[in-house]
């Protein structure tokens, strides 16, 4: 390994461990992908010195992550080693005629490293050493595992890294199994800092402001999936890189769910769904905190201007009475429905929302820890008398506000409405109150808060 690539102590331990089967659970932003792609390049370099070609396949959560592994890992490492390489990008077609974008580098001796999205068919399509990057969030992790393991059984090496994402996935099973086959590494944020990673733990924790997310992403705790209304596996199954982008709007009917807040620590959230066929695509999530009613109205006006809104369902509980009344005056009472968040109403909203997720009839933005945590935070509790209620912690600056906005939007779509004519009235002039605006993709504040990685 060139001296130009310094590693922290925990990274050196991982890099130097050349066990055939190696699995690591690392805190976020500790360099797990960086270090493992270094091993891939080092293996290729070693193969060149002994006349043995090396082959690696990196299977990532999606095309964006595969590209990052190649561009921010493999290629810079190859440059540090002084290795010439040829780059290519091509369509990889599976036996079911599904096409994925593959990135490949080839070294002078014919050694190759390929990166592409994880899928049971892509896992089956190569005979090579394999790196499963962020395996806990791979869609169909068990199917990928079933397709992959026979392929690597002929002496190939396997590397798996991830942060924990609940217990309902293959990564949890492999990481917690009682066997001596796997070499297991666990590096939480405290270990990483003790080994030299320059991070201020207290500052990170305060900045994240979400104890559940902190426990999972940085302290590597397995959160109980049994009580979550939307398990992580279900959330991951409907993520799509094209969701959450207003530029993807096709002009179809739009349904908006609006969770109301004008003070305290909760968010005001407008979730925009476009119906494409029978699937609701998230086009935009707008979040405000401590915004005045005038600002909220201005943002909603812009959404009605930008999209062909058929129906808006709003939280009418408490302070929601006035915003609902005002919205009905501006947009019409047939297009705006107020929903009182009683126990029975929440049960209806939660059931219809979850059904859409389970039927894969929604698409949500990919790769946002804050959005995932919000959706996962909602818990169903059954009281001693059989009454049902839903609770969510407030520590993250959101009281499942995004989730309820999403469910309200689903309710608006399921309720239906007569088609309306859509005519843009031109861009609205927004006042200085928009300074309180956190942001929305395509909205006045630029990219939305859900886009954080």
PDB file of C-alpha atoms in Angstrom, residues 203-389:
ATOM      1  CA  UNK A 203     -21.005  18.154  18.137  1.00  0.00           C
ATOM      2  CA  UNK A 204     -22.089  15.435  15.694  1.00  0.00           C
ATOM      3  CA  UNK A 205     -24.689  14.111  18.120  1.00  0.00           C
ATOM      4  CA  UNK A 206     -26.096  17.549  18.845  1.00  0.00           C
ATOM      5  CA  UNK A 207     -26.140  18.430  15.156  1.00  0.00           C
ATOM      6  CA  UNK A 208     -27.965  15.238  14.194  1.00  0.00           C
ATOM      7  CA  UNK A 209     -30.519  15.899  16.967  1.00  0.00           C
ATOM      8  CA  UNK A 210     -32.100  12.466  16.634  1.00  0.00           C
ATOM      9  CA  UNK A 211     -31.315   9.892  19.311  1.00  0.00           C
ATOM     10  CA  UNK A 212     -32.758   6.942  17.398  1.00  0.00           C
ATOM     11  CA  UNK A 213     -30.835   7.835  14.259  1.00  0.00           C
ATOM     12  CA  UNK A 214     -27.679   8.434  16.313  1.00  0.00           C
ATOM     13  CA  UNK A 215     -28.014   5.049  18.021  1.00  0.00           C
ATOM     14  CA  UNK A 216     -28.358   3.299  14.688  1.00  0.00           C
ATOM     15  CA  UNK A 217     -26.040   5.191  12.352  1.00  0.00           C
ATOM     16  CA  UNK A 218     -23.199   6.020  14.745  1.00  0.00           C
ATOM     17  CA  UNK A 219     -23.441   3.663  17.721  1.00  0.00           C
ATOM     18  CA  UNK A 220     -24.493   0.668  15.584  1.00  0.00           C
ATOM     19  CA  UNK A 221     -27.453  -0.446  17.633  1.00  0.00           C
ATOM     20  CA  UNK A 222     -29.926  -2.916  16.158  1.00  0.00           C
ATOM     21  CA  UNK A 223     -33.257  -1.143  16.433  1.00  0.00           C
ATOM     22  CA  UNK A 224     -36.320  -3.319  16.981  1.00  0.00           C
ATOM     23  CA  UNK A 225     -38.163  -3.668  13.684  1.00  0.00           C
ATOM     24  CA  UNK A 226     -41.076  -5.506  15.272  1.00  0.00           C
ATOM     25  CA  UNK A 227     -42.702  -2.327  16.576  1.00  0.00           C
ATOM     26  CA  UNK A 228     -42.046  -0.089  13.551  1.00  0.00           C
ATOM     27  CA  UNK A 229     -45.118   0.586  11.421  1.00  0.00           C
ATOM     28  CA  UNK A 230     -42.915   0.866   8.318  1.00  0.00           C
ATOM     29  CA  UNK A 231     -39.907  -1.488   8.661  1.00  0.00           C
ATOM     30  CA  UNK A 232     -36.690  -0.414   6.934  1.00  0.00           C
ATOM     31  CA  UNK A 233     -36.925  -3.257   4.422  1.00  0.00           C
ATOM     32  CA  UNK A 234     -40.330  -1.921   3.341  1.00  0.00           C
ATOM     33  CA  UNK A 235     -39.024   1.643   3.124  1.00  0.00           C
ATOM     34  CA  UNK A 236     -36.008   0.611   1.035  1.00  0.00           C
ATOM     35  CA  UNK A 237     -38.212  -1.388  -1.316  1.00  0.00           C
ATOM     36  CA  UNK A 238     -39.997   1.739  -2.589  1.00  0.00           C
ATOM     37  CA  UNK A 239     -37.013   4.088  -2.798  1.00  0.00           C
ATOM     38  CA  UNK A 240     -36.106   5.281  -6.268  1.00  0.00           C
ATOM     39  CA  UNK A 241     -33.345   7.694  -7.392  1.00  0.00           C
ATOM     40  CA  UNK A 242     -35.798   9.465  -9.711  1.00  0.00           C
ATOM     41  CA  UNK A 243     -38.263  10.260  -6.917  1.00  0.00           C
ATOM     42  CA  UNK A 244     -38.230  13.621  -5.143  1.00  0.00           C
ATOM     43  CA  UNK A 245     -37.202  15.587  -8.228  1.00  0.00           C
ATOM     44  CA  UNK A 246     -39.772  18.166  -9.418  1.00  0.00           C
ATOM     45  CA  UNK A 247     -38.144  18.035 -12.852  1.00  0.00           C
ATOM     46  CA  UNK A 248     -39.544  14.529 -13.195  1.00  0.00           C
ATOM     47  CA  UNK A 249     -43.126  15.803 -13.107  1.00  0.00           C
ATOM     48  CA  UNK A 250     -44.984  14.490 -16.140  1.00  0.00           C
ATOM     49  CA  UNK A 251     -48.067  16.694 -15.882  1.00  0.00           C
ATOM     50  CA  UNK A 252     -50.244  14.061 -14.262  1.00  0.00           C
ATOM     51  CA  UNK A 253     -52.731  14.517 -11.421  1.00  0.00           C
ATOM     52  CA  UNK A 254     -51.121  15.580  -8.144  1.00  0.00           C
ATOM     53  CA  UNK A 255     -52.186  14.934  -4.568  1.00  0.00           C
ATOM     54  CA  UNK A 256     -50.682  16.824  -1.631  1.00  0.00           C
ATOM     55  CA  UNK A 257     -50.604  15.870   2.038  1.00  0.00           C
ATOM     56  CA  UNK A 258     -49.943  18.680   4.504  1.00  0.00           C
ATOM     57  CA  UNK A 259     -48.986  18.158   8.146  1.00  0.00           C
ATOM     58  CA  UNK A 260     -49.482  21.467   9.956  1.00  0.00           C
ATOM     59  CA  UNK A 261     -47.165  23.177  12.453  1.00  0.00           C
ATOM     60  CA  UNK A 262     -46.521  26.827  13.129  1.00  0.00           C
ATOM     61  CA  UNK A 263     -44.408  26.654  16.239  1.00  0.00           C
ATOM     62  CA  UNK A 264     -42.516  24.407  18.612  1.00  0.00           C
ATOM     63  CA  UNK A 265     -40.082  21.845  17.293  1.00  0.00           C
ATOM     64  CA  UNK A 266     -42.320  20.083  14.774  1.00  0.00           C
ATOM     65  CA  UNK A 267     -42.151  20.541  11.019  1.00  0.00           C
ATOM     66  CA  UNK A 268     -44.714  21.915   8.608  1.00  0.00           C
ATOM     67  CA  UNK A 269     -44.527  19.448   5.714  1.00  0.00           C
ATOM     68  CA  UNK A 270     -46.146  19.390   2.276  1.00  0.00           C
ATOM     69  CA  UNK A 271     -45.670  16.050   0.497  1.00  0.00           C
ATOM     70  CA  UNK A 272     -46.378  16.123  -3.244  1.00  0.00           C
ATOM     71  CA  UNK A 273     -47.462  12.896  -4.969  1.00  0.00           C
ATOM     72  CA  UNK A 274     -47.984  12.543  -8.729  1.00  0.00           C
ATOM     73  CA  UNK A 275     -50.117   9.620  -9.897  1.00  0.00           C
ATOM     74  CA  UNK A 276     -48.344   7.847 -12.770  1.00  0.00           C
ATOM     75  CA  UNK A 277     -50.394   4.842 -13.840  1.00  0.00           C
ATOM     76  CA  UNK A 278     -51.350   3.310 -10.510  1.00  0.00           C
ATOM     77  CA  UNK A 279     -48.160   4.396  -8.693  1.00  0.00           C
ATOM     78  CA  UNK A 280     -47.798   7.539  -6.580  1.00  0.00           C
ATOM     79  CA  UNK A 281     -44.412   9.183  -7.245  1.00  0.00           C
ATOM     80  CA  UNK A 282     -43.052  11.659  -4.729  1.00  0.00           C
ATOM     81  CA  UNK A 283     -42.203  14.798  -6.688  1.00  0.00           C
ATOM     82  CA  UNK A 284     -41.328  17.115  -3.846  1.00  0.00           C
ATOM     83  CA  UNK A 285     -41.188  17.367  -0.063  1.00  0.00           C
ATOM     84  CA  UNK A 286     -41.306  20.883   1.366  1.00  0.00           C
ATOM     85  CA  UNK A 287     -40.374  21.417   5.007  1.00  0.00           C
ATOM     86  CA  UNK A 288     -40.767  24.554   7.119  1.00  0.00           C
ATOM     87  CA  UNK A 289     -39.929  25.093  10.742  1.00  0.00           C
ATOM     88  CA  UNK A 290     -41.416  27.882  12.856  1.00  0.00           C
ATOM     89  CA  UNK A 291     -42.781  29.526   9.713  1.00  0.00           C
ATOM     90  CA  UNK A 292     -45.596  32.070   9.827  1.00  0.00           C
ATOM     91  CA  UNK A 293     -48.954  31.210   8.320  1.00  0.00           C
ATOM     92  CA  UNK A 294     -48.309  33.702   5.511  1.00  0.00           C
ATOM     93  CA  UNK A 295     -45.147  31.831   4.561  1.00  0.00           C
ATOM     94  CA  UNK A 296     -46.960  28.510   4.635  1.00  0.00           C
ATOM     95  CA  UNK A 297     -49.687  29.921   2.396  1.00  0.00           C
ATOM     96  CA  UNK A 298     -47.131  31.299  -0.070  1.00  0.00           C
ATOM     97  CA  UNK A 299     -45.385  27.933  -0.331  1.00  0.00           C
ATOM     98  CA  UNK A 300     -48.666  26.097  -0.888  1.00  0.00           C
ATOM     99  CA  UNK A 301     -49.660  28.655  -3.536  1.00  0.00           C
ATOM    100  CA  UNK A 302     -46.421  27.898  -5.393  1.00  0.00           C
ATOM    101  CA  UNK A 303     -47.138  24.170  -5.276  1.00  0.00           C
ATOM    102  CA  UNK A 304     -50.616  24.735  -6.714  1.00  0.00           C
ATOM    103  CA  UNK A 305     -49.031  26.875  -9.411  1.00  0.00           C
ATOM    104  CA  UNK A 306     -46.359  24.312 -10.257  1.00  0.00           C
ATOM    105  CA  UNK A 307     -48.512  21.169 -10.321  1.00  0.00           C
ATOM    106  CA  UNK A 308     -51.969  20.056 -11.472  1.00  0.00           C
ATOM    107  CA  UNK A 309     -53.266  19.571  -7.943  1.00  0.00           C
ATOM    108  CA  UNK A 310     -56.443  17.529  -7.796  1.00  0.00           C
ATOM    109  CA  UNK A 311     -56.739  17.278  -4.039  1.00  0.00           C
ATOM    110  CA  UNK A 312     -55.071  18.555  -0.890  1.00  0.00           C
ATOM    111  CA  UNK A 313     -55.543  16.790   2.448  1.00  0.00           C
ATOM    112  CA  UNK A 314     -54.518  18.888   5.453  1.00  0.00           C
ATOM    113  CA  UNK A 315     -54.120  18.233   9.162  1.00  0.00           C
ATOM    114  CA  UNK A 316     -56.985  20.253  10.668  1.00  0.00           C
ATOM    115  CA  UNK A 317     -56.163  19.423  14.286  1.00  0.00           C
ATOM    116  CA  UNK A 318     -55.756  22.386  16.668  1.00  0.00           C
ATOM    117  CA  UNK A 319     -53.982  25.197  14.840  1.00  0.00           C
ATOM    118  CA  UNK A 320     -54.876  23.564  11.516  1.00  0.00           C
ATOM    119  CA  UNK A 321     -58.417  24.989  11.565  1.00  0.00           C
ATOM    120  CA  UNK A 322     -57.464  28.365  10.085  1.00  0.00           C
ATOM    121  CA  UNK A 323     -55.031  27.078   7.393  1.00  0.00           C
ATOM    122  CA  UNK A 324     -57.687  24.611   6.199  1.00  0.00           C
ATOM    123  CA  UNK A 325     -60.372  27.289   6.077  1.00  0.00           C
ATOM    124  CA  UNK A 326     -58.034  29.657   4.191  1.00  0.00           C
ATOM    125  CA  UNK A 327     -56.957  26.930   1.738  1.00  0.00           C
ATOM    126  CA  UNK A 328     -60.586  26.059   0.976  1.00  0.00           C
ATOM    127  CA  UNK A 329     -61.267  29.718   0.182  1.00  0.00           C
ATOM    128  CA  UNK A 330     -58.235  29.927  -2.128  1.00  0.00           C
ATOM    129  CA  UNK A 331     -58.483  26.571  -3.912  1.00  0.00           C
ATOM    130  CA  UNK A 332     -62.093  25.494  -3.407  1.00  0.00           C
ATOM    131  CA  UNK A 333     -63.725  23.302  -0.792  1.00  0.00           C
ATOM    132  CA  UNK A 334     -63.955  20.349  -3.206  1.00  0.00           C
ATOM    133  CA  UNK A 335     -60.150  20.297  -3.607  1.00  0.00           C
ATOM    134  CA  UNK A 336     -59.210  20.767   0.037  1.00  0.00           C
ATOM    135  CA  UNK A 337     -60.075  18.322   2.821  1.00  0.00           C
ATOM    136  CA  UNK A 338     -59.353  18.902   6.479  1.00  0.00           C
ATOM    137  CA  UNK A 339     -58.561  15.808   8.536  1.00  0.00           C
ATOM    138  CA  UNK A 340     -58.833  15.831  12.328  1.00  0.00           C
ATOM    139  CA  UNK A 341     -56.104  13.611  13.796  1.00  0.00           C
ATOM    140  CA  UNK A 342     -58.305  11.518  16.056  1.00  0.00           C
ATOM    141  CA  UNK A 343     -57.244   7.986  16.952  1.00  0.00           C
ATOM    142  CA  UNK A 344     -59.584   6.341  14.406  1.00  0.00           C
ATOM    143  CA  UNK A 345     -58.557   8.823  11.691  1.00  0.00           C
ATOM    144  CA  UNK A 346     -54.868   8.126  12.268  1.00  0.00           C
ATOM    145  CA  UNK A 347     -55.531   4.392  12.037  1.00  0.00           C
ATOM    146  CA  UNK A 348     -57.244   4.842   8.668  1.00  0.00           C
ATOM    147  CA  UNK A 349     -54.419   7.048   7.375  1.00  0.00           C
ATOM    148  CA  UNK A 350     -51.705   4.700   8.622  1.00  0.00           C
ATOM    149  CA  UNK A 351     -53.387   1.603   7.204  1.00  0.00           C
ATOM    150  CA  UNK A 352     -53.961   3.069   3.745  1.00  0.00           C
ATOM    151  CA  UNK A 353     -50.442   4.514   3.666  1.00  0.00           C
ATOM    152  CA  UNK A 354     -48.824   1.242   4.686  1.00  0.00           C
ATOM    153  CA  UNK A 355     -50.911  -0.659   2.145  1.00  0.00           C
ATOM    154  CA  UNK A 356     -49.499   1.537  -0.624  1.00  0.00           C
ATOM    155  CA  UNK A 357     -45.974   0.787   0.591  1.00  0.00           C
ATOM    156  CA  UNK A 358     -46.616  -2.952   0.808  1.00  0.00           C
ATOM    157  CA  UNK A 359     -48.175  -3.036  -2.669  1.00  0.00           C
ATOM    158  CA  UNK A 360     -45.159  -1.102  -4.028  1.00  0.00           C
ATOM    159  CA  UNK A 361     -47.549   1.565  -5.270  1.00  0.00           C
ATOM    160  CA  UNK A 362     -45.400   4.484  -4.089  1.00  0.00           C
ATOM    161  CA  UNK A 363     -41.920   5.748  -4.973  1.00  0.00           C
ATOM    162  CA  UNK A 364     -39.984   7.873  -2.480  1.00  0.00           C
ATOM    163  CA  UNK A 365     -36.573   9.641  -2.582  1.00  0.00           C
ATOM    164  CA  UNK A 366     -33.564   7.371  -2.204  1.00  0.00           C
ATOM    165  CA  UNK A 367     -30.780   7.639   0.329  1.00  0.00           C
ATOM    166  CA  UNK A 368     -32.040  10.192   2.882  1.00  0.00           C
ATOM    167  CA  UNK A 369     -31.291   9.113   6.494  1.00  0.00           C
ATOM    168  CA  UNK A 370     -33.623  11.768   7.927  1.00  0.00           C
ATOM    169  CA  UNK A 371     -36.534  10.705   5.738  1.00  0.00           C
ATOM    170  CA  UNK A 372     -35.927   7.022   6.435  1.00  0.00           C
ATOM    171  CA  UNK A 373     -35.745   7.663  10.178  1.00  0.00           C
ATOM    172  CA  UNK A 374     -38.951   9.699  10.077  1.00  0.00           C
ATOM    173  CA  UNK A 375     -40.859   6.985   8.205  1.00  0.00           C
ATOM    174  CA  UNK A 376     -39.427   4.311  10.490  1.00  0.00           C
ATOM    175  CA  UNK A 377     -40.170   6.212  13.701  1.00  0.00           C
ATOM    176  CA  UNK A 378     -43.906   5.652  13.678  1.00  0.00           C
ATOM    177  CA  UNK A 379     -44.892   2.927  16.160  1.00  0.00           C
ATOM    178  CA  UNK A 380     -48.288   1.293  16.647  1.00  0.00           C
ATOM    179  CA  UNK A 381     -49.217   0.667  20.285  1.00  0.00           C
ATOM    180  CA  UNK A 382     -52.214  -1.365  21.437  1.00  0.00           C
ATOM    181  CA  UNK A 383     -53.467  -0.406  24.896  1.00  0.00           C
ATOM    182  CA  UNK A 384     -54.783  -2.786  27.561  1.00  0.00           C
ATOM    183  CA  UNK A 385     -58.370  -2.175  26.419  1.00  0.00           C
ATOM    184  CA  UNK A 386     -57.502  -2.847  22.783  1.00  0.00           C
ATOM    185  CA  UNK A 387     -57.378   0.804  21.725  1.00  0.00           C
ATOM    186  CA  UNK A 388     -54.797   1.590  19.043  1.00  0.00           C
ATOM    187  CA  UNK A 389     -52.585   4.650  18.971  1.00  0.00           C
TER     188      UNK A 389
END
